[in-house]
Short mmCIF file of C-alpha atoms and ligand atoms in Angstrom, two decimals:
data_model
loop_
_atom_site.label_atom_id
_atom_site.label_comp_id
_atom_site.label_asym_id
_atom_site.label_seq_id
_atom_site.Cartn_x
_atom_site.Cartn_y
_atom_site.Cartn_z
CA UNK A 585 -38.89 -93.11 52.67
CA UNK A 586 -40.15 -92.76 56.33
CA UNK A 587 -38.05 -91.01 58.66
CA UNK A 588 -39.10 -90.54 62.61
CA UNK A 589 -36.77 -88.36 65.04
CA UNK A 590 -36.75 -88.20 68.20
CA UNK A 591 -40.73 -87.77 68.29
CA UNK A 592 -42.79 -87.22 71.93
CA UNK A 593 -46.40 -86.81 72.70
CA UNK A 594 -47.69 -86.74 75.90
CA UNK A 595 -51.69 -86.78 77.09
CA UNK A 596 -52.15 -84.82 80.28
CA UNK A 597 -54.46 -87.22 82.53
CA UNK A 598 -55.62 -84.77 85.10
CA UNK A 599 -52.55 -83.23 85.49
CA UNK A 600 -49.67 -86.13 85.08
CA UNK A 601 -48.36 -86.45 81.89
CA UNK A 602 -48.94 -89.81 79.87
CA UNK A 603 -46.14 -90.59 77.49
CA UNK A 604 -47.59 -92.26 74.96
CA UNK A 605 -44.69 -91.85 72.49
CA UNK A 606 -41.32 -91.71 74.46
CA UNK A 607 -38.41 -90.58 71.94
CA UNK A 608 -38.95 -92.67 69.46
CA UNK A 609 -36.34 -92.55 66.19
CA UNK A 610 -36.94 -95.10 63.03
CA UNK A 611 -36.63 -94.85 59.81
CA UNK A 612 -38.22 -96.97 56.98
CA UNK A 613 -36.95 -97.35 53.74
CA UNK A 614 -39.13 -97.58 50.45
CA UNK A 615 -41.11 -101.03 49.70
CA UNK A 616 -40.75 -101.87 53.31
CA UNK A 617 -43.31 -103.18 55.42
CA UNK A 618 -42.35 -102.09 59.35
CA UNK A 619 -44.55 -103.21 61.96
CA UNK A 620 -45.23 -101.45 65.26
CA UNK A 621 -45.80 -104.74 67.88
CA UNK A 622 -46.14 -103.66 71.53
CA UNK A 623 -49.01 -104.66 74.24
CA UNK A 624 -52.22 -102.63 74.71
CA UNK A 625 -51.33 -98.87 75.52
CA UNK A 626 -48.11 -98.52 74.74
CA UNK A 627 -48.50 -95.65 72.18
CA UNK A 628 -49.04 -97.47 68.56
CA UNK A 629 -51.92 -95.99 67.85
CA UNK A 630 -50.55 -92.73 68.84
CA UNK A 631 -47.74 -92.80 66.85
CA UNK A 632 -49.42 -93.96 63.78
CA UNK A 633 -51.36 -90.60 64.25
CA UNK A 634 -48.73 -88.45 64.69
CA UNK A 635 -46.82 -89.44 61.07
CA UNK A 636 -51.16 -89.15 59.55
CA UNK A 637 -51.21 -85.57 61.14
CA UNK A 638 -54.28 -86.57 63.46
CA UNK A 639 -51.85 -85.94 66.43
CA UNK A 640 -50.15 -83.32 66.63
CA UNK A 641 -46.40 -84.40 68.67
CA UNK A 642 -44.56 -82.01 71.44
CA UNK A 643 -41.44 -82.74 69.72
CA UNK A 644 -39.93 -84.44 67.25
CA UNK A 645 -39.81 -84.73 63.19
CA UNK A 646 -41.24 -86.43 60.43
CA UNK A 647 -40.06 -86.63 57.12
CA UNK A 648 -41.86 -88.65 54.08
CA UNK A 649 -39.99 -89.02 50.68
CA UNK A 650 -37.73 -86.30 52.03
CA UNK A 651 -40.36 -83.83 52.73
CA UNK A 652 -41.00 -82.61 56.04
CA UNK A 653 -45.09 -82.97 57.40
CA UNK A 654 -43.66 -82.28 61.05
CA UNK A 655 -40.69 -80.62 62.41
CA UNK A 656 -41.98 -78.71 66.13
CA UNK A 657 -38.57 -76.67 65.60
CA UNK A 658 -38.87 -75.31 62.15
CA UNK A 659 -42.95 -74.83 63.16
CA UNK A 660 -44.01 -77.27 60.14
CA UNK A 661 -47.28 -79.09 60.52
CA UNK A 662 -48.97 -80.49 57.60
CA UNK A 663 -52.47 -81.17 58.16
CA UNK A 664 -53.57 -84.78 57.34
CA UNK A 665 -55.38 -84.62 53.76
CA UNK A 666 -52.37 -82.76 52.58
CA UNK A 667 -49.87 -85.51 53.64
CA UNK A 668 -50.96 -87.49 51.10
CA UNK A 669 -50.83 -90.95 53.03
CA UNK A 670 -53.03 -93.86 53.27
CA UNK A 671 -54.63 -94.82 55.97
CA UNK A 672 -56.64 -97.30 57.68
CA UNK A 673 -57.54 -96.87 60.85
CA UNK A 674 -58.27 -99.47 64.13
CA UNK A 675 -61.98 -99.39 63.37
CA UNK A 676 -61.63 -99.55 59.81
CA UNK A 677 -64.96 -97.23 59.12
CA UNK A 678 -66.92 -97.97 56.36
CA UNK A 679 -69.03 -95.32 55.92
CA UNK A 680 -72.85 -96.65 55.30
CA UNK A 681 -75.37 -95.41 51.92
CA UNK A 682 -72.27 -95.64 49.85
CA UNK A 683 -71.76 -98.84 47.85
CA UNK A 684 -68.49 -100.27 47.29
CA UNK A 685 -67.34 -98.53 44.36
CA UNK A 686 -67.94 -94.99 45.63
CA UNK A 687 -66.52 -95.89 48.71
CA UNK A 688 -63.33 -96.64 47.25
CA UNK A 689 -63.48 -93.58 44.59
CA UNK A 690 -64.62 -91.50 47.84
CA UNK A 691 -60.72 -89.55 48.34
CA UNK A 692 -60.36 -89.24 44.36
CA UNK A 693 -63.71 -87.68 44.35
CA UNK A 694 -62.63 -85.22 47.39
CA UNK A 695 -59.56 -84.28 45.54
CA UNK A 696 -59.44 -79.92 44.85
CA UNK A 697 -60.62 -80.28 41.55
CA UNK A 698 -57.18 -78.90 40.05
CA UNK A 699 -55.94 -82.44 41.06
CA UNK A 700 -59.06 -84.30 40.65
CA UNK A 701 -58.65 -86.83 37.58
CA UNK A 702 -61.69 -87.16 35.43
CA UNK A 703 -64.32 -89.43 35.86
CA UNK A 704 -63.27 -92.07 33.88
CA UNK A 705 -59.69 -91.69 35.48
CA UNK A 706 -61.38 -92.37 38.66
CA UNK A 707 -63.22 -95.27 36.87
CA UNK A 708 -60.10 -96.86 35.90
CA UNK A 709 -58.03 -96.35 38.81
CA UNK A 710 -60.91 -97.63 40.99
CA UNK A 711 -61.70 -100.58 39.22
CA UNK A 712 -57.82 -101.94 39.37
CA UNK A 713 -57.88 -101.16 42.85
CA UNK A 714 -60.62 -103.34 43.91
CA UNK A 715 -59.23 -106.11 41.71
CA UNK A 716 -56.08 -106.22 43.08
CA UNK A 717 -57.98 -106.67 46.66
CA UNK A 718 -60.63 -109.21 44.79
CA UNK A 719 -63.58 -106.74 45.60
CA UNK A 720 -64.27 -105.76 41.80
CA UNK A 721 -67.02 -108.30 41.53
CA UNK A 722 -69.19 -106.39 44.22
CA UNK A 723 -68.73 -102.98 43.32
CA UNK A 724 -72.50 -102.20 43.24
CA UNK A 725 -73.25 -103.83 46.60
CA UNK A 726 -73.53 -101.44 49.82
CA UNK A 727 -70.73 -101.31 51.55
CA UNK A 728 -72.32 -102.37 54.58
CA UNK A 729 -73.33 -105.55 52.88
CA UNK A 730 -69.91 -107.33 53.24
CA UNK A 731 -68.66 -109.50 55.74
CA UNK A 732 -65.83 -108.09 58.27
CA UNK A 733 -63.31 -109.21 55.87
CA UNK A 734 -64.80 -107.50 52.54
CA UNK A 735 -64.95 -104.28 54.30
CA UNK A 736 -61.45 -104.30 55.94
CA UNK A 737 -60.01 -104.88 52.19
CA UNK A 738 -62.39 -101.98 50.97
CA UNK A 739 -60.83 -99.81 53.84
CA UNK A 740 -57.59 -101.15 52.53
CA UNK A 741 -58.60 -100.33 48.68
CA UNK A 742 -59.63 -96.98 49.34
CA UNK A 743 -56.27 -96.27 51.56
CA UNK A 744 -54.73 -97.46 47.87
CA UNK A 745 -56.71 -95.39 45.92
CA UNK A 746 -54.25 -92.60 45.64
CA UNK A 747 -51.56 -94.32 45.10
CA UNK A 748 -50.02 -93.07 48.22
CA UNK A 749 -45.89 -93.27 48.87
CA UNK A 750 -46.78 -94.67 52.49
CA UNK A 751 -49.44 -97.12 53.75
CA UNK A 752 -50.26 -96.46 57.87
CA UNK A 753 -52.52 -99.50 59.13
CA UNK A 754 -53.54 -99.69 62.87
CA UNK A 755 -54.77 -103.47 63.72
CA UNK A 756 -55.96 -104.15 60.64
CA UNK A 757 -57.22 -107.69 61.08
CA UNK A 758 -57.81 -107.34 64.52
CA UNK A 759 -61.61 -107.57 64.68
CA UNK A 760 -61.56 -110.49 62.18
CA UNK A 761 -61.66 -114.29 63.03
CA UNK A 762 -58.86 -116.40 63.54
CA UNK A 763 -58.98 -118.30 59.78
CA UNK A 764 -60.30 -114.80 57.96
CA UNK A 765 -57.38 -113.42 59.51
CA UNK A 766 -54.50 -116.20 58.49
CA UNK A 767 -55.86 -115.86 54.65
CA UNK A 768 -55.86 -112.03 54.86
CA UNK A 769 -52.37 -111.27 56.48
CA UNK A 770 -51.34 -113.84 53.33
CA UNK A 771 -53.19 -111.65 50.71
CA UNK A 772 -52.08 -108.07 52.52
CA UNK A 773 -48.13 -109.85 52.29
CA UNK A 774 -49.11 -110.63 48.69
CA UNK A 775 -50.39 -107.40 47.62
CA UNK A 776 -47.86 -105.05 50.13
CA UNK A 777 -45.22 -107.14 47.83
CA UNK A 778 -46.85 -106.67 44.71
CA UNK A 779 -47.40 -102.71 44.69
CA UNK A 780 -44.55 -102.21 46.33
CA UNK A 781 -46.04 -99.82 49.22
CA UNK A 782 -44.04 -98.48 51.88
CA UNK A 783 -46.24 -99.86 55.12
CA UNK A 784 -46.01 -99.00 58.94
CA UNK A 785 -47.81 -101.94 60.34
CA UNK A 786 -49.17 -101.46 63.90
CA UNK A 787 -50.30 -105.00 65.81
CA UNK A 788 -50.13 -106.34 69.35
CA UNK A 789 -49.98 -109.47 67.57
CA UNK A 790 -46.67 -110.97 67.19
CA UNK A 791 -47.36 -113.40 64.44
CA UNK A 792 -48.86 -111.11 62.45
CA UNK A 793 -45.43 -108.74 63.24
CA UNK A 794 -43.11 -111.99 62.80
CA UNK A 795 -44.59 -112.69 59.22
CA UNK A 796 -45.16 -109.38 57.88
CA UNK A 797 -42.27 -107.58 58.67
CA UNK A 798 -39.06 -106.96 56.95
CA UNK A 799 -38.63 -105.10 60.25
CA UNK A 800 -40.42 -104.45 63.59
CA UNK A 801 -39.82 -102.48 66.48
CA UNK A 802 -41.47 -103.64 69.87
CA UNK A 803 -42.31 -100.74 71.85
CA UNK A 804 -43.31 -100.79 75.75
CA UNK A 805 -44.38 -97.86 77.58
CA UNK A 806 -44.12 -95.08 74.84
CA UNK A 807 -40.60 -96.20 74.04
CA UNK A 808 -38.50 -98.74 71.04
CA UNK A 809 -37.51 -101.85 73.00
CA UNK A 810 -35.65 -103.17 70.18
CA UNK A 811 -35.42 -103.10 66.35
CA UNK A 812 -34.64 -105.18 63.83
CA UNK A 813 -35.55 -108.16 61.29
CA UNK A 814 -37.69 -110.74 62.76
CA UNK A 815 -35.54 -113.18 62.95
CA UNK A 816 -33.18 -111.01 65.19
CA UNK A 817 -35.39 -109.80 67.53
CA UNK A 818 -36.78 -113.62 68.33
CA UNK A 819 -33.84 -115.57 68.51
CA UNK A 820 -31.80 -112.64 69.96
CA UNK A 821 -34.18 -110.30 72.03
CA UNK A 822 -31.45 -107.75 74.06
CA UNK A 823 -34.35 -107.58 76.93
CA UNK A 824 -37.01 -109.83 79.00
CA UNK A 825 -39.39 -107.83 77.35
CA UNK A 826 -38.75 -108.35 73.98
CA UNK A 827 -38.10 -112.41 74.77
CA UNK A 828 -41.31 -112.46 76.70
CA UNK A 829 -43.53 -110.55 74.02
CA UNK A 830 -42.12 -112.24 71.18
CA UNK A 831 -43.62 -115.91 71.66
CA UNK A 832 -43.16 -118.34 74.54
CA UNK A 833 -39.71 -118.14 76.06
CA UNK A 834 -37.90 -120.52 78.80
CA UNK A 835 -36.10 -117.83 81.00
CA UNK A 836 -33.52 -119.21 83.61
CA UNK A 837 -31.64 -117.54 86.11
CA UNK A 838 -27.90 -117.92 85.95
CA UNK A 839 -24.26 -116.76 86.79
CA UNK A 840 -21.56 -116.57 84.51
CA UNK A 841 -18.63 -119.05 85.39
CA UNK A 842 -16.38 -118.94 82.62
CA UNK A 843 -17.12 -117.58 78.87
CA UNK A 844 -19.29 -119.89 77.16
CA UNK A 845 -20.41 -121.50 80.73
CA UNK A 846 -23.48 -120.54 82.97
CA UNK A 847 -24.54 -122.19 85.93
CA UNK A 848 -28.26 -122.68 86.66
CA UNK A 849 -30.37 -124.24 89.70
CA UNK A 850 -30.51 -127.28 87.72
CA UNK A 851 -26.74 -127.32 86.51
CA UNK A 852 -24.52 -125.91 84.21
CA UNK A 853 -25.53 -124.67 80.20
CA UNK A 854 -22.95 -124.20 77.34
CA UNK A 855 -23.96 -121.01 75.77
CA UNK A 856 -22.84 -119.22 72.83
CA UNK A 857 -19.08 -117.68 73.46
CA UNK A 858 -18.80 -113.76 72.60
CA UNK A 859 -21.27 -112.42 74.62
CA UNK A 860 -20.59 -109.15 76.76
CA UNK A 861 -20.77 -110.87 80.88
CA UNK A 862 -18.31 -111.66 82.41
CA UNK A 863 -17.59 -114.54 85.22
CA UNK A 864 -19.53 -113.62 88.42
CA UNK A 865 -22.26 -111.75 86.35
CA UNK A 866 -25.98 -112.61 86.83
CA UNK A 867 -27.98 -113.41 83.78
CA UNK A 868 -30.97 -114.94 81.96
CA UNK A 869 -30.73 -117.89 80.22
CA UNK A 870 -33.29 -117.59 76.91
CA UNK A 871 -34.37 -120.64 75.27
CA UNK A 872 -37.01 -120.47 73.09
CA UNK A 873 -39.62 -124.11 73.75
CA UNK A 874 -39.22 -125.19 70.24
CA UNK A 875 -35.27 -125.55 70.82
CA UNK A 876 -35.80 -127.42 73.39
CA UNK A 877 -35.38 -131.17 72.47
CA UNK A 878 -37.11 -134.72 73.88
CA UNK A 879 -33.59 -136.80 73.84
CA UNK A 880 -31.08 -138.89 75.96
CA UNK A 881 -30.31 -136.31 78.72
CA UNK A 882 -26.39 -137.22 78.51
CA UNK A 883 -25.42 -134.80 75.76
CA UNK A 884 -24.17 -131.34 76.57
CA UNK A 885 -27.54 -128.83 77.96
CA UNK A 886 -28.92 -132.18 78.73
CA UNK A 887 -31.39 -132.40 81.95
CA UNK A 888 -34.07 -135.32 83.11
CA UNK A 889 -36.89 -134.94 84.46
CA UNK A 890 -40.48 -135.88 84.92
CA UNK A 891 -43.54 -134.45 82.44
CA UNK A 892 -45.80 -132.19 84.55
CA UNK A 893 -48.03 -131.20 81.69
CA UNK A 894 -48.85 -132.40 78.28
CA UNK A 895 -51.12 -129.65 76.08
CA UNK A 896 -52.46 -130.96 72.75
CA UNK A 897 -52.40 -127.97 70.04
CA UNK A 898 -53.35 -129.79 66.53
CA UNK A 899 -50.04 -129.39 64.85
CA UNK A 900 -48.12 -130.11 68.24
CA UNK A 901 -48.07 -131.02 71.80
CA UNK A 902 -46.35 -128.41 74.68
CA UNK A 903 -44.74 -130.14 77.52
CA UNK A 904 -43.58 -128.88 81.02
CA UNK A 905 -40.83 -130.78 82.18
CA UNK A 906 -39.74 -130.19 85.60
CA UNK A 907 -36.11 -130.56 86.39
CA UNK A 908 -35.16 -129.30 90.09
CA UNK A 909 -36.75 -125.99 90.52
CA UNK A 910 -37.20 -125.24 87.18
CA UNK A 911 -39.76 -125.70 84.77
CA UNK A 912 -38.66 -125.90 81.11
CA UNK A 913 -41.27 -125.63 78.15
CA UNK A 914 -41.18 -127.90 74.96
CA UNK A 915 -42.31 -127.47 72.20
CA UNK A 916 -43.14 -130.93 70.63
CA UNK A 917 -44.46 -133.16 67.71
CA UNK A 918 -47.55 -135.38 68.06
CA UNK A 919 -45.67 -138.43 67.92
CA UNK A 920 -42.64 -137.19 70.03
CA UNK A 921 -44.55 -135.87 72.59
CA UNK A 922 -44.47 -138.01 75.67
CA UNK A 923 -47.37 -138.76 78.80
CA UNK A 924 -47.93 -137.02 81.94
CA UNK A 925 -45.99 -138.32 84.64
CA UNK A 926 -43.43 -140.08 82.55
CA UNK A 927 -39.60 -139.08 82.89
CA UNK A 928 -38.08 -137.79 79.76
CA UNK A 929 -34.89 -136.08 78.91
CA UNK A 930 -34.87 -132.38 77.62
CA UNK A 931 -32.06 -131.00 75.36
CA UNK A 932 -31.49 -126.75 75.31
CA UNK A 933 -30.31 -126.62 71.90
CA UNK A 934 -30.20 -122.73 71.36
CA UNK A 935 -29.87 -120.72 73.89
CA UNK A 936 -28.69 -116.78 74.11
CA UNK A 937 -28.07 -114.70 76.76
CA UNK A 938 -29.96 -111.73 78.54
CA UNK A 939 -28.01 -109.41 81.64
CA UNK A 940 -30.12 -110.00 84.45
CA UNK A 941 -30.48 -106.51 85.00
CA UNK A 942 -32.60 -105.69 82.03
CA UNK A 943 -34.62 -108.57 84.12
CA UNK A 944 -36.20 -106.86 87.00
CA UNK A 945 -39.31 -108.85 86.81
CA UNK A 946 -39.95 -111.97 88.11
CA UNK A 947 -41.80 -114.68 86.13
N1 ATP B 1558 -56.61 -88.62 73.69
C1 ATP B 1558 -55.97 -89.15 74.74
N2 ATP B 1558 -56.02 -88.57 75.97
C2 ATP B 1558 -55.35 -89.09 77.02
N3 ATP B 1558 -54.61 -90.22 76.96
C3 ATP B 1558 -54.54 -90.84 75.78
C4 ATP B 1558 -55.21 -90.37 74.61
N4 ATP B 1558 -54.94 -91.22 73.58
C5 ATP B 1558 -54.15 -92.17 74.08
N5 ATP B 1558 -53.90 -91.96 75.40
C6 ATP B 1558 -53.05 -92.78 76.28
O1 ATP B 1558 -51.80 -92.92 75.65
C7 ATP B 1558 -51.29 -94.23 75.80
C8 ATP B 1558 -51.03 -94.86 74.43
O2 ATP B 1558 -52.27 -95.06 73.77
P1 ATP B 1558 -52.37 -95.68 72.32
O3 ATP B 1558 -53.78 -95.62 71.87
O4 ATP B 1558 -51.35 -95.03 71.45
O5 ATP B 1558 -51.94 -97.19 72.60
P2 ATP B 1558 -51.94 -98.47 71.64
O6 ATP B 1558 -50.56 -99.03 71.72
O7 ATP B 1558 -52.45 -98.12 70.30
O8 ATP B 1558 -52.94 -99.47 72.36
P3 ATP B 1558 -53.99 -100.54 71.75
O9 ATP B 1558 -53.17 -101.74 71.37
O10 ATP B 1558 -54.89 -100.84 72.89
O11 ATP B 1558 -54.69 -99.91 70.59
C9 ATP B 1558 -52.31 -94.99 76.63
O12 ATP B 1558 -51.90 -94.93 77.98
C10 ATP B 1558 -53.58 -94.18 76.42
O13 ATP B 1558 -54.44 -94.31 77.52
MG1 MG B 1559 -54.11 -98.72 69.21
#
């Protein structure tokens, strides 16, 4: 549905070059929801508004239900309100004097009027789309009435509105509240799966990226770390970065001594056979705190060692256990957890493997 090649854009900031998209190659396929995850500046935004047409990219192509908007070689450059895309935007901008309903009939209305539908086309279409984000009830009110969670599902409802073959949303729930937020990315999965839009999804939030996605790239510094399903990219991350940015993450420092075998400051882990070092190779251990285990330290990737801090969280408790030099996180029950101070063993259930030289920072 989506396809990205080898796209660059770079901002000149007085006189360097900032590459806020790096290369970047993806393609989405139709009824997919891809999300964007990647920390503060490192080109999501930017890249969103190169496949809109709001940027325009020194290289690359774009391609939308096999038509081409971009293509810098072949000179093609459709401008935005012919791309026919939805979008909604980091500040989702709901435009004020306009109530609900003409907001959301607001691109219909723009339409050439060789395209336009009639007005009780519009009617129609309008009123299912503000059903089907549970807004039709307040059609008459202002726009600039509703709370921050009305308007960012009017911002999605009039993104809707034409029915477009691909859905771009930068940060959508970002300037909402924690619990308006939870009940929102529920009803966006709901909907997304319901009307069967194609979505790129930008966030720097990795929930949000974890649950919505049927895939995700993380990007850092204009560039794809790594992509894949969810599930992939947290219990396999191929870099620091992805391991780190993806939830909490126990990283230790290791050597390879025999497939299957690493040794660590605090003693030797069984990991998962099959992976590419060899014996004498430096790597990073990955274990993610919620495979960590509170159990009789005698079983294989068992370690003791006493509680250095206990964090109450409402559905859990995260421990720091200290064994040696290292400090492993847990990720714990209420009732499992165990007090400060007390000595407790720790169990590495899962762990996978990282080269050390995709590590070069320290943590
Ligand atoms: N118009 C511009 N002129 C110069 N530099 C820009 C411009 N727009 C973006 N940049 C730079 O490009 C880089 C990527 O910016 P971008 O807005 O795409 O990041 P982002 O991932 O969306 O970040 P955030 O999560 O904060 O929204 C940043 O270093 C930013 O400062
Ligand atoms: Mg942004």
């Amino acid at each position: 549905m989506l396809a990205v090649s080898s796209l660059r854009k770079a901002f000149d900031d007085r006189g360097a070059p900032v590459r806020a998209v790096d290369d970047v190659t993806f393609d989405v396929a139709e009824g997919e929801l891809f999300a964007l995850l990647g920390p503060s500046g490192c080109g999501k935004t930017t890249l969103l508004r190169c496949i809109a047409g709001l940027e325009r990219p020194d290289a690359g192509e774009i391609v939308v239900a096999g038509r081409t908007l971009t293509s810098r070689s072949a000179g093609i450059d459709v401008p935005p309100h012919e791309r026919g895309l939805g979008v909604v935007s980091q500040s989702y901008g709901i435009w004020p004097h306009m109530t609900v309903f003409d907001t959301a009939a607001f691109p219909l209305r723009v339409l050439p009027r060789r395209r336009r539908p009639s007005a009780s086309q519009i009617r129609a279409r309008v009123e299912q789309v503000l059903d089907s984000v549970q807004l039709a009830p307040l059609a008459h009110r202002p726009a600039t009435d509703l709370s921050g969670g009305q308007q960012q599902r009017l911002a999605i409802a009039r993104a809707l509105v034409n029915e477009p073959p691909l859905l771009l949303l930068d940060e959508p729930l970002a300037s909402l509240d924690t619990r308006l937020r939870d009940e929102l990315r529920f009803e966006l999965l709901r909907l997304q799966r319901d009307l069967g839009t194609t979505c790129v999804y930008v966030t720097h939030d990795q929930t949000e990226a974890l649950s919505l996605a049927n895939r995700l790239a993380v990007m850092n510094d204009g560039r794809i770390e790594q992509l894949g399903e969810p599930r992939t990219l947290y219990d396999h991350p191929t870099s620091r970065f992805v391991a780190e940015f993806l939830g909490a993450a126990n990283l230790i420092d290791g050597v390879v001594v025999s497939s299957g075998h690493v040794r660590t400051a605090a003693g030797v882990l069984e990991v998962p056979a099959g992976h590419a070092a060899a014996p004498g190779d430096a790597v990073v251990v990955v274990v993610r705190p919620e495979h960590v285990t509170l159990e009789d330290a005698t079983a294989a990737n068992g370690w003791i060692g006493p509680v250095e801090v206990a964090a109450y969280t409402g559905d859990g408790v995260d421990l720091v256990v200290r064994v040696g030099d290292l400090r492993i996180r847990v990720r714990s029950t209420p009732q499992g957890a165990a007090a400060v101070g007390s000595k407790v063993g720790v169990r590495l259930r899962s762990c996978s493997l990282l080269p050390a030289a995709e590590a070069p920072r320290d943590v």
